[in-house]
Amino acid sequence: MDRLLSVEEALIHVMVMVSAADSAMSDAELRQLGDIVGILPVFKEFDDNNLIKITQQCAERLSGENGMNTTLALVAESLPTKLHDTAYALGVEIAAADLRVSPEEVRMLQLLRDHLKLDKLTIAAIERGAQARFRTQ
């Protein structure tokens, strides 16, 4: 397996995987990813200049043999348990950013929560919170 990722790298990998799940990274998703990196305290020490490089590294990992499962396992191993819910929440935020969640994004979120071993109550709370935040009317 690759070296472990930093917390910031792992969280960015999550957002890229969810965004790319339907083979189209929308402008809204990319904007949301950039906003998250610029705002959340977990990224306070992160150098924004590395965002493109990390995104490209994630794409390379995903394109390798068994890339998705390998990348998901690497993310889960790299993140401390206390940030597993944060990772899932960021994935949900990216999926909801363009106000439509594709079946491929739903599947990616399912795989993510399985790798992160999140409980159903946590999953439901995160998803319900996103529904409330992204509701248009």
PDB file of N, CA and C in Angstrom, residues 18-24 29 95-96 98-109:
ATOM      1  N   VAL A  18     -15.856  11.348  -4.689  1.00  0.00           N
ATOM      2  CA  VAL A  18     -17.305  11.538  -4.795  1.00  0.00           C
ATOM      3  C   VAL A  18     -17.628  12.390  -6.018  1.00  0.00           C
ATOM      4  N   SER A  19     -16.884  13.440  -6.218  1.00  0.00           N
ATOM      5  CA  SER A  19     -17.126  14.321  -7.363  1.00  0.00           C
ATOM      6  C   SER A  19     -16.932  13.591  -8.687  1.00  0.00           C
ATOM      7  N   ALA A  20     -15.929  12.741  -8.755  1.00  0.00           N
ATOM      8  CA  ALA A  20     -15.607  12.041 -10.004  1.00  0.00           C
ATOM      9  C   ALA A  20     -16.414  10.759 -10.190  1.00  0.00           C
ATOM     10  N   ALA A  21     -17.209  10.378  -9.220  1.00  0.00           N
ATOM     11  CA  ALA A  21     -17.927   9.099  -9.276  1.00  0.00           C
ATOM     12  C   ALA A  21     -18.805   8.966 -10.506  1.00  0.00           C
ATOM     13  N   ASP A  22     -19.421  10.067 -10.926  1.00  0.00           N
ATOM     14  CA  ASP A  22     -20.296  10.023 -12.099  1.00  0.00           C
ATOM     15  C   ASP A  22     -19.560  10.457 -13.372  1.00  0.00           C
ATOM     16  N   SER A  23     -18.239  10.437 -13.322  1.00  0.00           N
ATOM     17  CA  SER A  23     -17.370  10.783 -14.464  1.00  0.00           C
ATOM     18  C   SER A  23     -17.461  12.238 -14.877  1.00  0.00           C
ATOM     19  N   ALA A  24     -18.028  13.079 -14.056  1.00  0.00           N
ATOM     20  CA  ALA A  24     -18.130  14.500 -14.390  1.00  0.00           C
ATOM     21  C   ALA A  24     -17.998  15.326 -13.117  1.00  0.00           C
ATOM     22  N   GLU A  29     -19.391  21.402  -7.850  1.00  0.00           N
ATOM     23  CA  GLU A  29     -18.652  20.501  -6.967  1.00  0.00           C
ATOM     24  C   GLU A  29     -17.220  20.997  -6.752  1.00  0.00           C
ATOM     25  N   ALA A  95     -21.330  15.736  -3.065  1.00  0.00           N
ATOM     26  CA  ALA A  95     -22.391  15.106  -3.852  1.00  0.00           C
ATOM     27  C   ALA A  95     -23.591  16.035  -4.005  1.00  0.00           C
ATOM     28  N   ALA A  96     -23.913  16.773  -2.961  1.00  0.00           N
ATOM     29  CA  ALA A  96     -25.092  17.640  -2.976  1.00  0.00           C
ATOM     30  C   ALA A  96     -24.831  19.006  -3.605  1.00  0.00           C
ATOM     31  N   ASP A  98     -24.160  20.234  -6.500  1.00  0.00           N
ATOM     32  CA  ASP A  98     -24.820  20.625  -7.751  1.00  0.00           C
ATOM     33  C   ASP A  98     -26.327  20.359  -7.702  1.00  0.00           C
ATOM     34  N   LEU A  99     -26.834  20.135  -6.506  1.00  0.00           N
ATOM     35  CA  LEU A  99     -28.272  19.957  -6.227  1.00  0.00           C
ATOM     36  C   LEU A  99     -28.876  18.719  -6.879  1.00  0.00           C
ATOM     37  N   ARG A 100     -28.029  17.773  -7.219  1.00  0.00           N
ATOM     38  CA  ARG A 100     -28.512  16.477  -7.686  1.00  0.00           C
ATOM     39  C   ARG A 100     -27.455  15.441  -7.361  1.00  0.00           C
ATOM     40  N   VAL A 101     -27.885  14.344  -6.787  1.00  0.00           N
ATOM     41  CA  VAL A 101     -26.965  13.270  -6.413  1.00  0.00           C
ATOM     42  C   VAL A 101     -27.221  12.102  -7.352  1.00  0.00           C
ATOM     43  N   SER A 102     -26.209  11.784  -8.147  1.00  0.00           N
ATOM     44  CA  SER A 102     -26.343  10.715  -9.133  1.00  0.00           C
ATOM     45  C   SER A 102     -26.275   9.349  -8.455  1.00  0.00           C
ATOM     46  N   PRO A 103     -26.785   8.322  -9.115  1.00  0.00           N
ATOM     47  CA  PRO A 103     -26.674   6.963  -8.560  1.00  0.00           C
ATOM     48  C   PRO A 103     -25.215   6.560  -8.319  1.00  0.00           C
ATOM     49  N   GLU A 104     -24.318   7.022  -9.156  1.00  0.00           N
ATOM     50  CA  GLU A 104     -22.900   6.703  -8.976  1.00  0.00           C
ATOM     51  C   GLU A 104     -22.340   7.361  -7.710  1.00  0.00           C
ATOM     52  N   GLU A 105     -22.784   8.584  -7.441  1.00  0.00           N
ATOM     53  CA  GLU A 105     -22.353   9.260  -6.218  1.00  0.00           C
ATOM     54  C   GLU A 105     -22.929   8.577  -4.987  1.00  0.00           C
ATOM     55  N   VAL A 106     -24.176   8.128  -5.078  1.00  0.00           N
ATOM     56  CA  VAL A 106     -24.789   7.388  -3.967  1.00  0.00           C
ATOM     57  C   VAL A 106     -23.981   6.132  -3.685  1.00  0.00           C
ATOM     58  N   ARG A 107     -23.606   5.423  -4.747  1.00  0.00           N
ATOM     59  CA  ARG A 107     -22.814   4.189  -4.583  1.00  0.00           C
ATOM     60  C   ARG A 107     -21.457   4.498  -3.957  1.00  0.00           C
ATOM     61  N   MET A 108     -20.814   5.577  -4.396  1.00  0.00           N
ATOM     62  CA  MET A 108     -19.521   5.953  -3.828  1.00  0.00           C
ATOM     63  C   MET A 108     -19.661   6.273  -2.344  1.00  0.00           C
ATOM     64  N   LEU A 109     -20.725   6.967  -1.978  1.00  0.00           N
ATOM     65  CA  LEU A 109     -20.956   7.276  -0.564  1.00  0.00           C
ATOM     66  C   LEU A 109     -21.194   6.002   0.242  1.00  0.00           C
TER      67      LEU A 109
END
